[in-house]
Coordinates of C-alpha atoms in Angstrom, one line a residue:
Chain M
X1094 CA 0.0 0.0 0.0
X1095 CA 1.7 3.2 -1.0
X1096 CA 1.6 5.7 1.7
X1097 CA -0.5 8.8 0.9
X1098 CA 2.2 11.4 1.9
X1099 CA 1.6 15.0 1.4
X1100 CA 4.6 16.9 -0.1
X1101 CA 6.1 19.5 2.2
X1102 CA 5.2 22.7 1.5
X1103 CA 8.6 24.6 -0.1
X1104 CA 9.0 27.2 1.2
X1105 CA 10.3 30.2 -0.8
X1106 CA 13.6 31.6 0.3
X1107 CA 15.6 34.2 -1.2
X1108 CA 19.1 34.0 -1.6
X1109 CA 21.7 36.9 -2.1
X1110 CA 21.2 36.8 -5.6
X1111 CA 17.7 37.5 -5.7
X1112 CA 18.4 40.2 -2.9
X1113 CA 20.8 41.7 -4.9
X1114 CA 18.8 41.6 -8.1
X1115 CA 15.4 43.2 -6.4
X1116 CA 17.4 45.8 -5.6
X1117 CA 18.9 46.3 -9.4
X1118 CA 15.4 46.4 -10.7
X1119 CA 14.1 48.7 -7.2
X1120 CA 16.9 51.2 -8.1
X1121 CA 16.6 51.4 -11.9
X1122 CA 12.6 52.4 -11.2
X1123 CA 14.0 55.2 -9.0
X1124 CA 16.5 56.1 -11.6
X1125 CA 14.0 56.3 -14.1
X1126 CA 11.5 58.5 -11.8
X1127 CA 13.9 60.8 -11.1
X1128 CA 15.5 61.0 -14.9
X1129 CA 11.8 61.6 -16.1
X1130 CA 11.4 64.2 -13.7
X1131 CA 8.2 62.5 -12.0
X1132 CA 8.8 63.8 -8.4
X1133 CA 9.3 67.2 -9.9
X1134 CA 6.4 66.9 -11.8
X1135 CA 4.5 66.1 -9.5
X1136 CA 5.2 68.6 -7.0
X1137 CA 5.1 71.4 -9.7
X1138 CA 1.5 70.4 -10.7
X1139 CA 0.5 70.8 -7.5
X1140 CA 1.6 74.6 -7.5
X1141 CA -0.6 75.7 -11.1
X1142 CA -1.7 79.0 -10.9
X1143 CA -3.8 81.1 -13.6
X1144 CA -1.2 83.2 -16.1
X1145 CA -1.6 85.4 -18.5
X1146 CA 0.2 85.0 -21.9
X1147 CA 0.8 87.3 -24.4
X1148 CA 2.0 86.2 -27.8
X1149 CA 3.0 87.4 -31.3
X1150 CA 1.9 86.0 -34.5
X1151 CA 4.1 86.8 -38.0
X1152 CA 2.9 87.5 -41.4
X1153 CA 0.0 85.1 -41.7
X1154 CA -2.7 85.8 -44.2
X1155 CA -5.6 88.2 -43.6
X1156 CA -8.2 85.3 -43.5
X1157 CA -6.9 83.8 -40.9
X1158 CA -8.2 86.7 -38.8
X1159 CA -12.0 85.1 -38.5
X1160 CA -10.4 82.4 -36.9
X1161 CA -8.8 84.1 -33.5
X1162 CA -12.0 84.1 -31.9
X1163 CA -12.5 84.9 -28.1
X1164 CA -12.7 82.3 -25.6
X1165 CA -11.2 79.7 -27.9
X1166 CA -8.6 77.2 -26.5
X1167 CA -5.1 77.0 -27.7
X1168 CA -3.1 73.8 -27.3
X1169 CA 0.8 74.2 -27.9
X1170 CA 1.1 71.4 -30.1
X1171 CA 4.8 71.1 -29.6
X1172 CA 5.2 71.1 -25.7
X1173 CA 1.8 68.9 -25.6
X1174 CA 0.0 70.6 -23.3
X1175 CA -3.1 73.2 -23.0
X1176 CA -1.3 76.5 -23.7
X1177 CA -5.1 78.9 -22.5
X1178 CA -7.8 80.4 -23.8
X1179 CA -7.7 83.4 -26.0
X1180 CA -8.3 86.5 -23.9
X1181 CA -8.0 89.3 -26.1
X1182 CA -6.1 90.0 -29.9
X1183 CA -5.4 92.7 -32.2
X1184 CA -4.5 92.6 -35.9
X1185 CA -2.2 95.0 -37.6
X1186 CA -0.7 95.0 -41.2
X1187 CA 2.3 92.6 -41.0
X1188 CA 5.7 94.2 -40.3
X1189 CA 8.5 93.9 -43.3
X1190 CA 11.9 95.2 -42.8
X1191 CA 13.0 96.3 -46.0
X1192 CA 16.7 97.7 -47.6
X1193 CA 16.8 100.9 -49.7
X1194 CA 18.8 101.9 -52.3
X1195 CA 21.0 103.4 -49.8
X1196 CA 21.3 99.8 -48.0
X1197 CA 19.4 100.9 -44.6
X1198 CA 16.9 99.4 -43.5
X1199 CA 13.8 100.4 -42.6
X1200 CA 10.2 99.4 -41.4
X1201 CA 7.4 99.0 -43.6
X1202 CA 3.9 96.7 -43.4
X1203 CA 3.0 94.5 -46.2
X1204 CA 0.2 95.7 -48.3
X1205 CA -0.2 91.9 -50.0
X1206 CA -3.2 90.9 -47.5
X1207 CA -0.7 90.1 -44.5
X1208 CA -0.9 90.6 -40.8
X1209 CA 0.3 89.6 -37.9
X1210 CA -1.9 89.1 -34.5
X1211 CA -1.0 90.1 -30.8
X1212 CA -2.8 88.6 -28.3
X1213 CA -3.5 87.4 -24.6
X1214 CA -4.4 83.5 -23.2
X1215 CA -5.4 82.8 -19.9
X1216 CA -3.3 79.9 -19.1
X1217 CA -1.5 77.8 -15.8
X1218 CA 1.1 77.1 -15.0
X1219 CA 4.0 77.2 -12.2
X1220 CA 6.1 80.3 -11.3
X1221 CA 8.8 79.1 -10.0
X1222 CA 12.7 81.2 -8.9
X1223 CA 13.7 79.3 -12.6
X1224 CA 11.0 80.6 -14.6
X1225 CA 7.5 79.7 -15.7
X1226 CA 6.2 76.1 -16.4
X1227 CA 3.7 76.0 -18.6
X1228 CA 0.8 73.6 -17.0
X1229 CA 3.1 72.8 -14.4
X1230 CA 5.8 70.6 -16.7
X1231 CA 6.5 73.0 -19.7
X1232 CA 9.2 76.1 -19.6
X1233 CA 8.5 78.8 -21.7
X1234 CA 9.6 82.2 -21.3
X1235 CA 9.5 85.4 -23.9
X1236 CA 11.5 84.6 -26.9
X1237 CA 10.0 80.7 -26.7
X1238 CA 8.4 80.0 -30.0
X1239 CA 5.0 77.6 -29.4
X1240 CA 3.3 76.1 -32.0
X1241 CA -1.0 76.8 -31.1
X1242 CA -3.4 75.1 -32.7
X1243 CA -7.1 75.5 -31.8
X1244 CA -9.6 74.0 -33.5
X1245 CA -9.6 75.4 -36.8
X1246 CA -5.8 77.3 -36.6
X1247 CA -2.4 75.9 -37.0
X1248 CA 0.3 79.1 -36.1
X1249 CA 4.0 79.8 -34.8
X1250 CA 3.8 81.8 -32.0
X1251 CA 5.9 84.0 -30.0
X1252 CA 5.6 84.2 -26.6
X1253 CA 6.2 88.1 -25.6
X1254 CA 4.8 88.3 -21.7
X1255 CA 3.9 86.1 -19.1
X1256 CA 2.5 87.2 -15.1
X1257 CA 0.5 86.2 -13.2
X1258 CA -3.4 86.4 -12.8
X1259 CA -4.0 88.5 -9.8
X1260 CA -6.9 86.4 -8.2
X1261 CA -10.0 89.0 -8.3
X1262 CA -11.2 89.3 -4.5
Chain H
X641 CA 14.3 6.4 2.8
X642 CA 16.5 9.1 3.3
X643 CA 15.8 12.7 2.3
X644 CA 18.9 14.3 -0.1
X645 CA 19.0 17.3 -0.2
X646 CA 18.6 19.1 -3.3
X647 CA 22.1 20.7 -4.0
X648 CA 21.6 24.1 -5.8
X649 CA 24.2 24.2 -8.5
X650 CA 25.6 27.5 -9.7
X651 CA 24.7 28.0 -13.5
X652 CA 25.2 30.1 -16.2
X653 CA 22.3 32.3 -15.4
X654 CA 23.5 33.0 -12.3
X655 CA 26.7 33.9 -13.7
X656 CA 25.1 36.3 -15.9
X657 CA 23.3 37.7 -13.4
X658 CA 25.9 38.5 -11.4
X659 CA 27.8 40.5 -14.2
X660 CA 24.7 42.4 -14.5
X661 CA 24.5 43.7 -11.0
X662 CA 28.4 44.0 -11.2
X663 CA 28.4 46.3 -14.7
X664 CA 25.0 48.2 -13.1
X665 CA 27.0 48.6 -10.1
X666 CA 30.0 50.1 -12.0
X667 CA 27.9 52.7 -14.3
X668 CA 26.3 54.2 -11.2
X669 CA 30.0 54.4 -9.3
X670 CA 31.2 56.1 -12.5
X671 CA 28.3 58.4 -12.9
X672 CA 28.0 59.0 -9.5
X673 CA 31.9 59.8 -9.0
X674 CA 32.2 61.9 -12.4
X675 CA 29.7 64.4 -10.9
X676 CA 32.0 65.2 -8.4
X677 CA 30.1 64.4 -5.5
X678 CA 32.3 64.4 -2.4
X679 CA 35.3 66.0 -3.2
X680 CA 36.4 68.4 -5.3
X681 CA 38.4 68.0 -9.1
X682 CA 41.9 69.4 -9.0
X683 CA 41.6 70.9 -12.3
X684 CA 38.3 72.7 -12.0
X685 CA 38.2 76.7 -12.1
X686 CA 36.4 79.4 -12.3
X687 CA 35.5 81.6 -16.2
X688 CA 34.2 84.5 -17.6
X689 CA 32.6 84.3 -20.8
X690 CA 30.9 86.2 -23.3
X691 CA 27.3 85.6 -25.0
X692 CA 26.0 87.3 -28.0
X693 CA 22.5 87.8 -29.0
X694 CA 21.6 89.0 -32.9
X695 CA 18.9 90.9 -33.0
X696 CA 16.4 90.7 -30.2
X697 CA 13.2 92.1 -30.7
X698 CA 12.8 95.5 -28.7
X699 CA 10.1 94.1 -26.2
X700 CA 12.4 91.7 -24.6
X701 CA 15.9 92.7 -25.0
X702 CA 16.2 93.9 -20.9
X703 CA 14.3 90.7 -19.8
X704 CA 17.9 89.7 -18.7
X705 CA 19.2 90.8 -15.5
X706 CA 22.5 90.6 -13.6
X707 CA 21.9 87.5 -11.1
X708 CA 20.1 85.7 -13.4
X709 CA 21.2 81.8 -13.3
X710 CA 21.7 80.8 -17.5
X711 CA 20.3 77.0 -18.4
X712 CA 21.3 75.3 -21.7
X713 CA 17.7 75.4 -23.0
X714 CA 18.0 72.1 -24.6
X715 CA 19.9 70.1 -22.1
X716 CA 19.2 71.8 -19.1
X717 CA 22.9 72.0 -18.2
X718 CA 23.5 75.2 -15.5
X719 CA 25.9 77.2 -17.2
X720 CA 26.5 80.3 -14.5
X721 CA 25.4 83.3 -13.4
X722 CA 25.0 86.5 -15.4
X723 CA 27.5 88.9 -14.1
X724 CA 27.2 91.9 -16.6
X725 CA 24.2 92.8 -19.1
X726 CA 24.9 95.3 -22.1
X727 CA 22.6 96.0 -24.9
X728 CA 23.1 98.3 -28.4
X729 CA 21.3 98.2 -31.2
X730 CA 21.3 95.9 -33.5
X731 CA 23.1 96.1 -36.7
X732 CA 22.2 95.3 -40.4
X733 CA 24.5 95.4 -42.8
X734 CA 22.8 96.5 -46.4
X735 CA 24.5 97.4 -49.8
X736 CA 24.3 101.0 -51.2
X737 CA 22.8 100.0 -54.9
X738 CA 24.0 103.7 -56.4
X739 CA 27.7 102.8 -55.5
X740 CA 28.0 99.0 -54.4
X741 CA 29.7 100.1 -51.3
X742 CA 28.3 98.1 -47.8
X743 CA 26.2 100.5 -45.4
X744 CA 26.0 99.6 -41.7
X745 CA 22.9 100.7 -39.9
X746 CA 20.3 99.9 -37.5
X747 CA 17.9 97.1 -37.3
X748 CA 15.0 98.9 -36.6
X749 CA 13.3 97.7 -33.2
X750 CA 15.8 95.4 -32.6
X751 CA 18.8 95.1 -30.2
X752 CA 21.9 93.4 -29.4
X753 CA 22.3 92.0 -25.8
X754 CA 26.1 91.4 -24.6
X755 CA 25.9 88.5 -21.5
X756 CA 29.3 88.3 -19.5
X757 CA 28.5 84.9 -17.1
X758 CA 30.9 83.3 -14.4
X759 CA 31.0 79.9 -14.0
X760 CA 32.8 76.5 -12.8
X761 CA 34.8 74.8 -15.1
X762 CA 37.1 71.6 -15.8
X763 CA 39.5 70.6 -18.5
X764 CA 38.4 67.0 -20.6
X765 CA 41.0 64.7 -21.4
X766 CA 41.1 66.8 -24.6
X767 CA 41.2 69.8 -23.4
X768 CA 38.2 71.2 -23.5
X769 CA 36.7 73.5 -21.5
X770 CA 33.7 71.6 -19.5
X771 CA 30.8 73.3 -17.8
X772 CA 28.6 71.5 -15.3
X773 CA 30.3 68.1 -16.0
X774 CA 28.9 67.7 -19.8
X775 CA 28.8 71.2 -21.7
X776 CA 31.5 71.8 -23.6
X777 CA 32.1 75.5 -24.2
X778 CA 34.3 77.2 -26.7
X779 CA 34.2 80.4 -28.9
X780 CA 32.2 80.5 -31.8
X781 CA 29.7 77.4 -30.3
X782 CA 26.1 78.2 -30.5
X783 CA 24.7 78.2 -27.3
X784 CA 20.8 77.8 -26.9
X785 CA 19.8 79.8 -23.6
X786 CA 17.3 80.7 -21.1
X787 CA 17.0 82.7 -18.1
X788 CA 13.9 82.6 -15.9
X789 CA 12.4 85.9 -18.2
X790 CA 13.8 85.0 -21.9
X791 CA 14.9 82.2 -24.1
X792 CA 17.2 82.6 -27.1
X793 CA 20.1 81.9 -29.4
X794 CA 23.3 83.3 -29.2
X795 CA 27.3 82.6 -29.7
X796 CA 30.0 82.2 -27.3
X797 CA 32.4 85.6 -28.5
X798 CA 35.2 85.5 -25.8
X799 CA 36.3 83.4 -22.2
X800 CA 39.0 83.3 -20.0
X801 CA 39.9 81.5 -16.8
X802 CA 39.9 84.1 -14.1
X803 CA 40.6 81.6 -10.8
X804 CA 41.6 78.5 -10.1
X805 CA 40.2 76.4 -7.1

């Protein structure tokens, strides 16, 4: 009669090696966290205050005019992330700077149906000693060029101001 | 019946493992250690150097300020503190069509900014001049900048070594 015995139960032990290797993998997570920014991240989102942005468009055509419309929200397509929603803007015949026959140069406005657009988004972001992130992750700073799309526009921006939102009591 | 003992035999995979954690173990001394943590490099000391900006727009050109810590807008590298700020305007330089001759004037609107920053630096094995343990800085490189109140484009003009730790 063959004796019914039940197998011990193994028990699971780890050796240095696993040890060692739990704390390769434990490390590399951190590593990566930190690399990617996560804690900063993170702590930055936590700090988003309303900002508002003012920005210069270049020589686009006239048309495109009807389609800056009030209220509408701007992504900026290249730092992936909402950039605001359009505040105020003003169109003006688009600057040209132009030689003479005396080689100075001076400034003119096209007359061939092109303008640029200034304007103001209320956005958020961070303000932080090294500058403004944009929704918390994103520097920009005047000078940054920001690619905004809305729904119906596609433009290169430059970003010329940024404060703060004074909160309205 | 007697119970053996399984004997755990050290394999090829284990080996491998091993020289895992050993090279992972290596690469973090090596990073760790080449960013000076601890002690200091004998050969590291202190520059002045020069950044030109071409043709700033008007709105922006005194966004700069003395104090202002400059980042290496693409890699994020610290690369000192502005020490001095000077601005002028910009220059264009056009052709006179009634005699050919070239005419120097001013871009309209438009200014150029003059950065002098201090930093830490270190020698590579080649040579080079080494900012914040990866940014190699020389004259004539493009540097891509920001400051917490601008970002730009500008060229490295002049440096020189001006203490040495």
């Amino acid at each position: 009669m063959a004796e019914n015995t039940k197998p011990a139960a193994k028990k699971l032990r780890l050796n240095i090696i696993d040890f060692l290797v739990i704390i390769v993998i434990l490390g590399a997570v951190v590593g990566i966290a930190l690399r990617m920014g996560v804690v900063e991240r993170v702590t930055n989102q936590s700090n988003v205050e309303a900002a508002r942005i003012s920005f210069l468009i270049q020589d686009v055509q006239e048309a495109s005019a009807d389609y800056f419309r009030i209220d509408d929200v701007f992504t900026a397509k290249n730092l992936e992330c909402e950039f605001g929603k359009l505040e105020s803007r003003q169109f003006m015949p688009a600057e040209a700077f132009i030689a003479n026959i005396n080689g100075e140069l001076i400034k003119t406005h096209s007359s061939n149906n092109r303008i640029d657009v200034r304007g103001t988004v209320i956005g958020s972001g961070t303000f932080t000693d090294e500058g403004f992130l944009l929704a918390g992750i994103n520097f920009i700073a005047p000078g940054s060029t920001v690619r905004l799309q809305s729904s119906e526009l596609d433009v290169l921006a430059t970003v010329t101001a940024i404060e703060k939102v004074e909160k309205s009591s | 019946m007697g119970n053996t003992k399984q004997k755990r035999r050290f394999n090829v995979v284990d080996a491998l493992i091993i020289l895992l954690i050993l090279a992972v173990i290596a690469a973090a001394a090596v990073f760790v250690l080449s960013k000076g943590v601890g002690g200091r490099k004998s050969n590291t000391f202190e520059i002045e150097y020069v950044v030109e900006l071409r043709t700033v727009r008007d709105e922006f050109a005194d966004n700069i300020k003395v104090g202002d810590r400059l980042v290496d807008s693409a890699a994020k590298y610290q690369l000192g503190e502005v020490i001095a700020v000077s601005t002028s305007p910009a220059t264009f330089t056009g052709t006179d069509l009634v005699n050919g001759a070239l005419v120097y004037c001013n871009y309209p609107e438009h200014s150029d900014i003059s950065l002098t920053v201090k930093a830490s630096a270190e020698t590579d094995s080649d040579g080079m001049y080494i900012i914040d343990s990866g940014y190699r800085i020389s004259v004539g490189s493009t540097m891509y900048i920001r400051t917490p109140d601008f970002v730009g484009t500008g060229y490295c003009t002049r440096f020189k070594k001006t203490e040495v730790r």
